[in-house]
Amino acid sequence: MAAPLESTPARRAPLSRARVLHVAMAYADTHGIDALSMRSLAQELSVVPMALYKHVGGKEDLLDGMIEVVVGEIVHEPATGAWKRDARERILAARSTLQRHQWSRAVLESRPAMTPAMLDYLDALTGLFIDGGLSVDLTHHVMHALGNRMWGFSQELFAATPPSDTASFNAQRDALPRQHPHLAQIARAAAHAGPDGVLVLGCDDAFEFEFALDIVLDGAEKLHALNWTSG
Amino acid sequence: MAAPLESTPARRAPLSRARVLHVAMAYADTHGIDALSMRSLAQELSVVPMALYKHVGGKEDLLDGMIEVVVGEIVHEPATGAWKRDARERILAARSTLQRHQWSRAVLESRPAMTPAMLDYLDALTGLFIDGGLSVDLTHHVMHALGNRMWGFSQELFAATPPSDTASFNAQRDALPRQHPHLAQIARAAAHAGPDGVLVLGCDDAFEFEFALDIVLDGAEKLHALNWTSG
DNA sequence: ACTCTAGGTGTACTGTGTACACCTGTCAAT
DNA sequence: ATTGACAGGTGTACACAGTACACCTAGAGT
């Protein structure tokens, strides 16, 4: 036998986390996220359901991985220095990417999703504002205003990391300044001493909500005064 | 026997749609929305799961009913005539109501949810702007800016009612001006002729997104120029 | 007294995520 | 060459979900 390695003609491509994620995304793109189950995905890969668990932690991890890929797909145009235009462009790029995967919005909204790609995106966007000259304080609240229910990410940015794993929490916090310097700046600014003296990273949800609300209402008032029209 | 009606001492209170909904809400409040299943709810009511289906169409209908109750709980302070203050107050009232039921945000975001109470709320809010003198056009886009990912309702306001039930669709559309005059105004303004000449009610999703985005970015720019600070 | 019916019951089916034990082919070290 | 570890695919099985369908039963209207 010359080629024992290829003796079975229709040899399956080997599984891998990347392949699982991409096939899952394609499947969700065409059949909808509700149709995506471990079983349907396994069938799509001509594999038994449990095989997936060797490459993915479970359904949650699968979904996390999928949005991680989507967020990673967002194209970052190089900054031109005009912060407002740059931010606008980047956010619209993000939107068009999410738009290509209809399911991503619902999935994103259903989980905290502070994945590495997400942090990269947030840090880059934050950097545009800070480097553009906005104060860290203002940047902080603008990020909330943009994110609050617009992407579904913001309100739990630094919230409620369960203290179950203090070690890795500390590790992550210490790595933040290096990897995501702009987010770290915000975190420092938003930190305040809790009742027991421990430093607590927390954002005042109600404040952020009203901040965003007032921006929209003030904008409406201004446009009204200008007799603005969409035509 | 004097009181045959109460012969069995621990007689269950009879089921009803309202009771089912309220117990479901209480259960979701304390145990979380994920713990709410037809079975757990039935047990809470000391009843067999299938009994619920006599009062509720199914799980989807249950969830719809729950948010309907929540939205109905929003208190409407009487309008003072100052549209901006009134709108602000009403939106914060809505927020605090949703806040009392943590699950409501996720449930709301997971469905179109154009229920009667929702329409009432939207129409009332819209009315504040229009009666305050804002143009219907501006009001339309402001509603989108407020709603876009802030409540999760807006982008499908008039979209994609499946043409399966044309009769009831027409009926609903014809009833709109009476029941929700302000929404009807917006609908009329946003209507445009489709490719086949039929009137299509549709909002340009991309436009609404950029509208809201620009309001926030312009607001950020203005606050930056003013050296605004949250302290 | 008789039927009708609203409303609660019981059983059963399909589909979900996933734990656990099991094979099997590949490769490194003996 | 033999061994054995191990990465990766398999099979079976379980608990839980939503809900279709047939059934029972108590009370109201005739």
PDB file of C-alpha atoms in Angstrom, chain B:
ATOM      1  CA  MET B   1     -72.284  20.925  56.002  1.00  0.00           C
ATOM      2  CA  ALA B   2     -72.330  24.634  56.373  1.00  0.00           C
ATOM      3  CA  ALA B   3     -69.581  25.556  54.004  1.00  0.00           C
ATOM      4  CA  PRO B   4     -69.092  22.967  51.308  1.00  0.00           C
ATOM      5  CA  LEU B   5     -67.171  25.437  49.222  1.00  0.00           C
ATOM      6  CA  GLU B   6     -64.380  25.432  51.764  1.00  0.00           C
ATOM      7  CA  SER B   7     -64.544  21.779  52.717  1.00  0.00           C
ATOM      8  CA  THR B   8     -60.940  21.110  51.676  1.00  0.00           C
ATOM      9  CA  PRO B   9     -59.061  23.359  54.070  1.00  0.00           C
ATOM     10  CA  ALA B  10     -56.035  24.192  51.959  1.00  0.00           C
ATOM     11  CA  ARG B  11     -57.881  25.088  48.802  1.00  0.00           C
ATOM     12  CA  ARG B  12     -55.651  26.570  46.152  1.00  0.00           C
ATOM     13  CA  ALA B  13     -56.363  30.013  44.888  1.00  0.00           C
ATOM     14  CA  PRO B  14     -57.618  29.516  41.349  1.00  0.00           C
ATOM     15  CA  LEU B  15     -55.237  30.148  38.523  1.00  0.00           C
ATOM     16  CA  SER B  16     -55.644  33.037  36.163  1.00  0.00           C
ATOM     17  CA  ARG B  17     -53.457  34.709  33.610  1.00  0.00           C
ATOM     18  CA  ALA B  18     -52.825  37.589  35.982  1.00  0.00           C
ATOM     19  CA  ARG B  19     -51.872  35.293  38.847  1.00  0.00           C
ATOM     20  CA  VAL B  20     -49.585  33.237  36.639  1.00  0.00           C
ATOM     21  CA  LEU B  21     -47.837  36.366  35.410  1.00  0.00           C
ATOM     22  CA  HIS B  22     -47.377  37.856  38.838  1.00  0.00           C
ATOM     23  CA  VAL B  23     -46.045  34.686  40.400  1.00  0.00           C
ATOM     24  CA  ALA B  24     -43.717  34.273  37.443  1.00  0.00           C
ATOM     25  CA  MET B  25     -42.434  37.798  37.963  1.00  0.00           C
ATOM     26  CA  ALA B  26     -41.890  37.277  41.657  1.00  0.00           C
ATOM     27  CA  TYR B  27     -40.094  34.033  40.933  1.00  0.00           C
ATOM     28  CA  ALA B  28     -37.858  35.667  38.337  1.00  0.00           C
ATOM     29  CA  ASP B  29     -37.180  38.517  40.728  1.00  0.00           C
ATOM     30  CA  THR B  30     -35.858  36.226  43.418  1.00  0.00           C
ATOM     31  CA  HIS B  31     -34.446  33.243  41.508  1.00  0.00           C
ATOM     32  CA  GLY B  32     -33.376  34.857  38.261  1.00  0.00           C
ATOM     33  CA  ILE B  33     -34.872  34.538  34.831  1.00  0.00           C
ATOM     34  CA  ASP B  34     -32.853  31.438  33.985  1.00  0.00           C
ATOM     35  CA  ALA B  35     -34.449  29.539  36.834  1.00  0.00           C
ATOM     36  CA  LEU B  36     -37.907  30.330  35.523  1.00  0.00           C
ATOM     37  CA  SER B  37     -39.173  27.349  33.591  1.00  0.00           C
ATOM     38  CA  MET B  38     -42.681  26.151  32.957  1.00  0.00           C
ATOM     39  CA  ARG B  39     -41.987  23.404  35.416  1.00  0.00           C
ATOM     40  CA  SER B  40     -40.551  25.537  38.203  1.00  0.00           C
ATOM     41  CA  LEU B  41     -43.363  28.028  37.798  1.00  0.00           C
ATOM     42  CA  ALA B  42     -45.957  25.279  37.920  1.00  0.00           C
ATOM     43  CA  GLN B  43     -44.421  23.944  41.100  1.00  0.00           C
ATOM     44  CA  GLU B  44     -44.471  27.427  42.587  1.00  0.00           C
ATOM     45  CA  LEU B  45     -48.196  27.481  41.889  1.00  0.00           C
ATOM     46  CA  SER B  46     -48.670  23.925  43.223  1.00  0.00           C
ATOM     47  CA  VAL B  47     -49.946  22.874  39.886  1.00  0.00           C
ATOM     48  CA  VAL B  48     -48.934  20.566  37.078  1.00  0.00           C
ATOM     49  CA  PRO B  49     -46.916  22.186  34.265  1.00  0.00           C
ATOM     50  CA  MET B  50     -49.545  21.737  31.603  1.00  0.00           C
ATOM     51  CA  ALA B  51     -52.086  23.629  33.676  1.00  0.00           C
ATOM     52  CA  LEU B  52     -50.282  26.847  32.796  1.00  0.00           C
ATOM     53  CA  TYR B  53     -51.101  26.394  29.143  1.00  0.00           C
ATOM     54  CA  LYS B  54     -54.754  27.038  29.904  1.00  0.00           C
ATOM     55  CA  HIS B  55     -53.851  30.602  30.874  1.00  0.00           C
ATOM     56  CA  VAL B  56     -50.773  31.338  28.840  1.00  0.00           C
ATOM     57  CA  GLY B  57     -50.023  30.486  25.248  1.00  0.00           C
ATOM     58  CA  GLY B  58     -46.603  29.117  26.012  1.00  0.00           C
ATOM     59  CA  LYS B  59     -43.266  30.275  27.299  1.00  0.00           C
ATOM     60  CA  GLU B  60     -42.981  33.093  24.771  1.00  0.00           C
ATOM     61  CA  ASP B  61     -46.423  34.368  25.669  1.00  0.00           C
ATOM     62  CA  LEU B  62     -45.534  34.118  29.341  1.00  0.00           C
ATOM     63  CA  LEU B  63     -42.469  36.280  28.833  1.00  0.00           C
ATOM     64  CA  ASP B  64     -44.420  38.739  26.700  1.00  0.00           C
ATOM     65  CA  GLY B  65     -47.031  38.974  29.410  1.00  0.00           C
ATOM     66  CA  MET B  66     -44.424  39.586  32.070  1.00  0.00           C
ATOM     67  CA  ILE B  67     -42.836  42.512  30.271  1.00  0.00           C
ATOM     68  CA  GLU B  68     -46.308  43.802  29.519  1.00  0.00           C
ATOM     69  CA  VAL B  69     -46.936  43.971  33.244  1.00  0.00           C
ATOM     70  CA  VAL B  70     -43.586  45.608  33.899  1.00  0.00           C
ATOM     71  CA  VAL B  71     -44.104  48.271  31.277  1.00  0.00           C
ATOM     72  CA  GLY B  72     -47.566  48.846  32.657  1.00  0.00           C
ATOM     73  CA  GLU B  73     -46.005  49.522  36.051  1.00  0.00           C
ATOM     74  CA  ILE B  74     -44.165  52.584  34.780  1.00  0.00           C
ATOM     75  CA  VAL B  75     -45.648  55.593  36.511  1.00  0.00           C
ATOM     76  CA  HIS B  76     -46.599  58.508  34.307  1.00  0.00           C
ATOM     77  CA  GLU B  77     -46.189  61.798  36.055  1.00  0.00           C
ATOM     78  CA  PRO B  78     -48.506  64.382  34.530  1.00  0.00           C
ATOM     79  CA  ALA B  79     -46.814  66.566  31.950  1.00  0.00           C
ATOM     80  CA  THR B  80     -45.801  70.016  33.137  1.00  0.00           C
ATOM     81  CA  GLY B  81     -45.325  71.469  29.695  1.00  0.00           C
ATOM     82  CA  ALA B  82     -41.539  71.566  29.833  1.00  0.00           C
ATOM     83  CA  TRP B  83     -40.917  68.793  27.317  1.00  0.00           C
ATOM     84  CA  LYS B  84     -37.313  68.186  28.132  1.00  0.00           C
ATOM     85  CA  ARG B  85     -37.866  67.892  31.839  1.00  0.00           C
ATOM     86  CA  ASP B  86     -40.979  65.811  31.353  1.00  0.00           C
ATOM     87  CA  ALA B  87     -39.277  63.391  28.983  1.00  0.00           C
ATOM     88  CA  ARG B  88     -36.314  63.079  31.284  1.00  0.00           C
ATOM     89  CA  GLU B  89     -38.552  62.305  34.214  1.00  0.00           C
ATOM     90  CA  ARG B  90     -40.574  59.746  32.340  1.00  0.00           C
ATOM     91  CA  ILE B  91     -37.551  57.926  31.019  1.00  0.00           C
ATOM     92  CA  LEU B  92     -35.966  57.782  34.445  1.00  0.00           C
ATOM     93  CA  ALA B  93     -39.237  56.457  35.810  1.00  0.00           C
ATOM     94  CA  ALA B  94     -39.153  53.736  33.177  1.00  0.00           C
ATOM     95  CA  ARG B  95     -35.593  52.933  34.059  1.00  0.00           C
ATOM     96  CA  SER B  96     -36.302  52.611  37.750  1.00  0.00           C
ATOM     97  CA  THR B  97     -39.224  50.324  37.033  1.00  0.00           C
ATOM     98  CA  LEU B  98     -37.146  48.060  34.806  1.00  0.00           C
ATOM     99  CA  GLN B  99     -34.469  48.161  37.455  1.00  0.00           C
ATOM    100  CA  ARG B 100     -36.829  46.651  39.994  1.00  0.00           C
ATOM    101  CA  HIS B 101     -37.051  43.609  37.751  1.00  0.00           C
ATOM    102  CA  GLN B 102     -33.514  42.802  36.732  1.00  0.00           C
ATOM    103  CA  TRP B 103     -34.603  40.186  34.213  1.00  0.00           C
ATOM    104  CA  SER B 104     -36.728  42.632  32.246  1.00  0.00           C
ATOM    105  CA  ARG B 105     -33.858  44.136  30.288  1.00  0.00           C
ATOM    106  CA  ALA B 106     -32.706  40.797  28.902  1.00  0.00           C
ATOM    107  CA  VAL B 107     -36.249  39.692  28.166  1.00  0.00           C
ATOM    108  CA  LEU B 108     -37.069  42.973  26.477  1.00  0.00           C
ATOM    109  CA  GLU B 109     -34.011  42.766  24.290  1.00  0.00           C
ATOM    110  CA  SER B 110     -34.844  39.260  23.220  1.00  0.00           C
ATOM    111  CA  ARG B 111     -38.114  40.067  21.506  1.00  0.00           C
ATOM    112  CA  PRO B 112     -39.847  42.717  19.373  1.00  0.00           C
ATOM    113  CA  ALA B 113     -42.356  43.334  22.166  1.00  0.00           C
ATOM    114  CA  MET B 114     -44.744  45.748  20.547  1.00  0.00           C
ATOM    115  CA  THR B 115     -47.379  45.138  23.182  1.00  0.00           C
ATOM    116  CA  PRO B 116     -50.213  47.516  24.051  1.00  0.00           C
ATOM    117  CA  ALA B 117     -48.532  48.848  27.197  1.00  0.00           C
ATOM    118  CA  MET B 118     -45.357  49.372  25.230  1.00  0.00           C
ATOM    119  CA  LEU B 119     -47.222  51.306  22.570  1.00  0.00           C
ATOM    120  CA  ASP B 120     -48.903  53.371  25.238  1.00  0.00           C
ATOM    121  CA  TYR B 121     -45.584  54.246  26.785  1.00  0.00           C
ATOM    122  CA  LEU B 122     -43.984  55.068  23.450  1.00  0.00           C
ATOM    123  CA  ASP B 123     -46.901  57.131  22.313  1.00  0.00           C
ATOM    124  CA  ALA B 124     -46.946  59.110  25.532  1.00  0.00           C
ATOM    125  CA  LEU B 125     -43.241  59.808  25.311  1.00  0.00           C
ATOM    126  CA  THR B 126     -43.517  60.744  21.665  1.00  0.00           C
ATOM    127  CA  GLY B 127     -46.354  63.052  22.555  1.00  0.00           C
ATOM    128  CA  LEU B 128     -44.158  64.952  24.974  1.00  0.00           C
ATOM    129  CA  PHE B 129     -41.793  65.875  22.166  1.00  0.00           C
ATOM    130  CA  ILE B 130     -44.395  66.672  19.561  1.00  0.00           C
ATOM    131  CA  ASP B 131     -46.560  68.629  21.954  1.00  0.00           C
ATOM    132  CA  GLY B 132     -43.425  70.393  23.094  1.00  0.00           C
ATOM    133  CA  GLY B 133     -43.045  71.742  19.613  1.00  0.00           C
ATOM    134  CA  LEU B 134     -40.425  69.425  18.106  1.00  0.00           C
ATOM    135  CA  SER B 135     -41.103  68.525  14.512  1.00  0.00           C
ATOM    136  CA  VAL B 136     -42.429  65.062  13.819  1.00  0.00           C
ATOM    137  CA  ASP B 137     -39.276  64.393  11.866  1.00  0.00           C
ATOM    138  CA  LEU B 138     -36.948  65.330  14.678  1.00  0.00           C
ATOM    139  CA  THR B 139     -39.107  63.524  17.197  1.00  0.00           C
ATOM    140  CA  HIS B 140     -38.917  60.404  15.097  1.00  0.00           C
ATOM    141  CA  HIS B 141     -35.153  60.323  15.096  1.00  0.00           C
ATOM    142  CA  VAL B 142     -34.865  61.313  18.729  1.00  0.00           C
ATOM    143  CA  MET B 143     -37.086  58.393  19.640  1.00  0.00           C
ATOM    144  CA  HIS B 144     -34.763  56.148  17.715  1.00  0.00           C
ATOM    145  CA  ALA B 145     -31.725  57.682  19.365  1.00  0.00           C
ATOM    146  CA  LEU B 146     -33.241  57.091  22.763  1.00  0.00           C
ATOM    147  CA  GLY B 147     -34.418  53.644  21.894  1.00  0.00           C
ATOM    148  CA  ASN B 148     -31.621  52.343  19.776  1.00  0.00           C
ATOM    149  CA  ARG B 149     -30.051  49.787  22.055  1.00  0.00           C
ATOM    150  CA  MET B 150     -31.188  51.759  25.060  1.00  0.00           C
ATOM    151  CA  TRP B 151     -34.449  49.888  25.396  1.00  0.00           C
ATOM    152  CA  GLY B 152     -34.055  47.531  22.556  1.00  0.00           C
ATOM    153  CA  PHE B 153     -37.378  48.336  21.057  1.00  0.00           C
ATOM    154  CA  SER B 154     -36.932  50.841  18.359  1.00  0.00           C
ATOM    155  CA  GLN B 155     -35.326  49.362  15.328  1.00  0.00           C
ATOM    156  CA  GLU B 156     -38.224  47.098  14.558  1.00  0.00           C
ATOM    157  CA  LEU B 157     -40.949  49.500  15.507  1.00  0.00           C
ATOM    158  CA  PHE B 158     -42.853  49.224  12.262  1.00  0.00           C
ATOM    159  CA  ALA B 159     -40.678  46.658  10.573  1.00  0.00           C
ATOM    160  CA  ALA B 160     -41.353  43.252   9.201  1.00  0.00           C
ATOM    161  CA  THR B 161     -44.820  42.499  10.408  1.00  0.00           C
ATOM    162  CA  PRO B 162     -45.039  39.276   8.485  1.00  0.00           C
ATOM    163  CA  PRO B 163     -47.677  39.604   5.768  1.00  0.00           C
ATOM    164  CA  SER B 164     -49.135  36.302   6.940  1.00  0.00           C
ATOM    165  CA  ASP B 165     -52.063  38.032   8.556  1.00  0.00           C
ATOM    166  CA  THR B 166     -52.854  40.976   6.341  1.00  0.00           C
ATOM    167  CA  ALA B 167     -56.296  41.501   7.783  1.00  0.00           C
ATOM    168  CA  SER B 168     -55.228  42.011  11.388  1.00  0.00           C
ATOM    169  CA  PHE B 169     -52.259  44.010  10.168  1.00  0.00           C
ATOM    170  CA  ASN B 170     -54.558  46.427   8.423  1.00  0.00           C
ATOM    171  CA  ALA B 171     -56.852  46.505  11.406  1.00  0.00           C
ATOM    172  CA  GLN B 172     -53.973  47.379  13.689  1.00  0.00           C
ATOM    173  CA  ARG B 173     -52.727  50.029  11.319  1.00  0.00           C
ATOM    174  CA  ASP B 174     -56.149  51.591  11.049  1.00  0.00           C
ATOM    175  CA  ALA B 175     -56.566  51.596  14.813  1.00  0.00           C
ATOM    176  CA  LEU B 176     -53.234  53.278  15.354  1.00  0.00           C
ATOM    177  CA  PRO B 177     -54.293  56.893  14.776  1.00  0.00           C
ATOM    178  CA  ARG B 178     -57.030  56.583  17.372  1.00  0.00           C
ATOM    179  CA  GLN B 179     -55.092  54.769  20.053  1.00  0.00           C
ATOM    180  CA  HIS B 180     -51.634  56.133  19.459  1.00  0.00           C
ATOM    181  CA  PRO B 181     -51.942  59.365  17.562  1.00  0.00           C
ATOM    182  CA  HIS B 182     -48.332  60.409  17.984  1.00  0.00           C
ATOM    183  CA  LEU B 183     -46.905  57.160  16.777  1.00  0.00           C
ATOM    184  CA  ALA B 184     -49.242  57.375  13.842  1.00  0.00           C
ATOM    185  CA  GLN B 185     -47.827  60.768  12.989  1.00  0.00           C
ATOM    186  CA  ILE B 186     -44.337  59.355  12.890  1.00  0.00           C
ATOM    187  CA  ALA B 187     -45.481  56.389  10.875  1.00  0.00           C
ATOM    188  CA  ARG B 188     -47.049  58.682   8.323  1.00  0.00           C
ATOM    189  CA  ALA B 189     -43.918  60.787   8.095  1.00  0.00           C
ATOM    190  CA  ALA B 190     -41.660  57.775   7.710  1.00  0.00           C
ATOM    191  CA  ALA B 191     -43.796  56.043   5.128  1.00  0.00           C
ATOM    192  CA  HIS B 192     -42.454  55.947   1.635  1.00  0.00           C
ATOM    193  CA  ALA B 193     -43.333  54.120  -1.545  1.00  0.00           C
ATOM    194  CA  GLY B 194     -41.624  50.786  -1.997  1.00  0.00           C
ATOM    195  CA  PRO B 195     -40.335  49.428  -5.287  1.00  0.00           C
ATOM    196  CA  ASP B 196     -43.749  48.029  -6.191  1.00  0.00           C
ATOM    197  CA  GLY B 197     -45.572  51.218  -5.362  1.00  0.00           C
ATOM    198  CA  VAL B 198     -46.956  49.847  -2.119  1.00  0.00           C
ATOM    199  CA  LEU B 199     -46.563  52.067   0.882  1.00  0.00           C
ATOM    200  CA  VAL B 200     -43.793  50.759   3.087  1.00  0.00           C
ATOM    201  CA  LEU B 201     -43.296  51.752   6.682  1.00  0.00           C
ATOM    202  CA  GLY B 202     -39.633  51.540   7.314  1.00  0.00           C
ATOM    203  CA  CYS B 203     -36.880  53.337   9.086  1.00  0.00           C
ATOM    204  CA  ASP B 204     -33.402  53.593   7.720  1.00  0.00           C
ATOM    205  CA  ASP B 205     -31.519  51.697  10.357  1.00  0.00           C
ATOM    206  CA  ALA B 206     -28.149  52.999   9.293  1.00  0.00           C
ATOM    207  CA  PHE B 207     -29.363  56.574   9.353  1.00  0.00           C
ATOM    208  CA  GLU B 208     -30.820  56.225  12.824  1.00  0.00           C
ATOM    209  CA  PHE B 209     -27.624  54.699  14.077  1.00  0.00           C
ATOM    210  CA  GLU B 210     -25.486  57.526  12.742  1.00  0.00           C
ATOM    211  CA  PHE B 211     -27.947  60.076  14.036  1.00  0.00           C
ATOM    212  CA  ALA B 212     -27.597  58.766  17.571  1.00  0.00           C
ATOM    213  CA  LEU B 213     -23.870  58.346  17.205  1.00  0.00           C
ATOM    214  CA  ASP B 214     -23.374  61.902  16.048  1.00  0.00           C
ATOM    215  CA  ILE B 215     -25.446  63.285  18.862  1.00  0.00           C
ATOM    216  CA  VAL B 216     -23.191  61.574  21.364  1.00  0.00           C
ATOM    217  CA  LEU B 217     -19.992  62.580  19.587  1.00  0.00           C
ATOM    218  CA  ASP B 218     -21.160  66.173  19.175  1.00  0.00           C
ATOM    219  CA  GLY B 219     -22.120  66.204  22.820  1.00  0.00           C
ATOM    220  CA  ALA B 220     -18.704  64.919  23.747  1.00  0.00           C
ATOM    221  CA  GLU B 221     -17.060  67.603  21.659  1.00  0.00           C
ATOM    222  CA  LYS B 222     -19.132  70.299  23.279  1.00  0.00           C
ATOM    223  CA  LEU B 223     -18.421  69.094  26.795  1.00  0.00           C
ATOM    224  CA  HIS B 224     -14.758  68.861  25.945  1.00  0.00           C
ATOM    225  CA  ALA B 225     -14.739  72.451  24.734  1.00  0.00           C
ATOM    226  CA  LEU B 226     -16.359  73.490  27.998  1.00  0.00           C
ATOM    227  CA  ASN B 227     -13.771  71.641  30.061  1.00  0.00           C
ATOM    228  CA  TRP B 228     -16.629  69.686  31.529  1.00  0.00           C
ATOM    229  CA  THR B 229     -15.951  67.451  34.487  1.00  0.00           C
ATOM    230  CA  SER B 230     -18.147  65.049  36.391  1.00  0.00           C
ATOM    231  CA  GLY B 231     -16.819  66.063  39.795  1.00  0.00           C
TER     232      GLY B 231
END
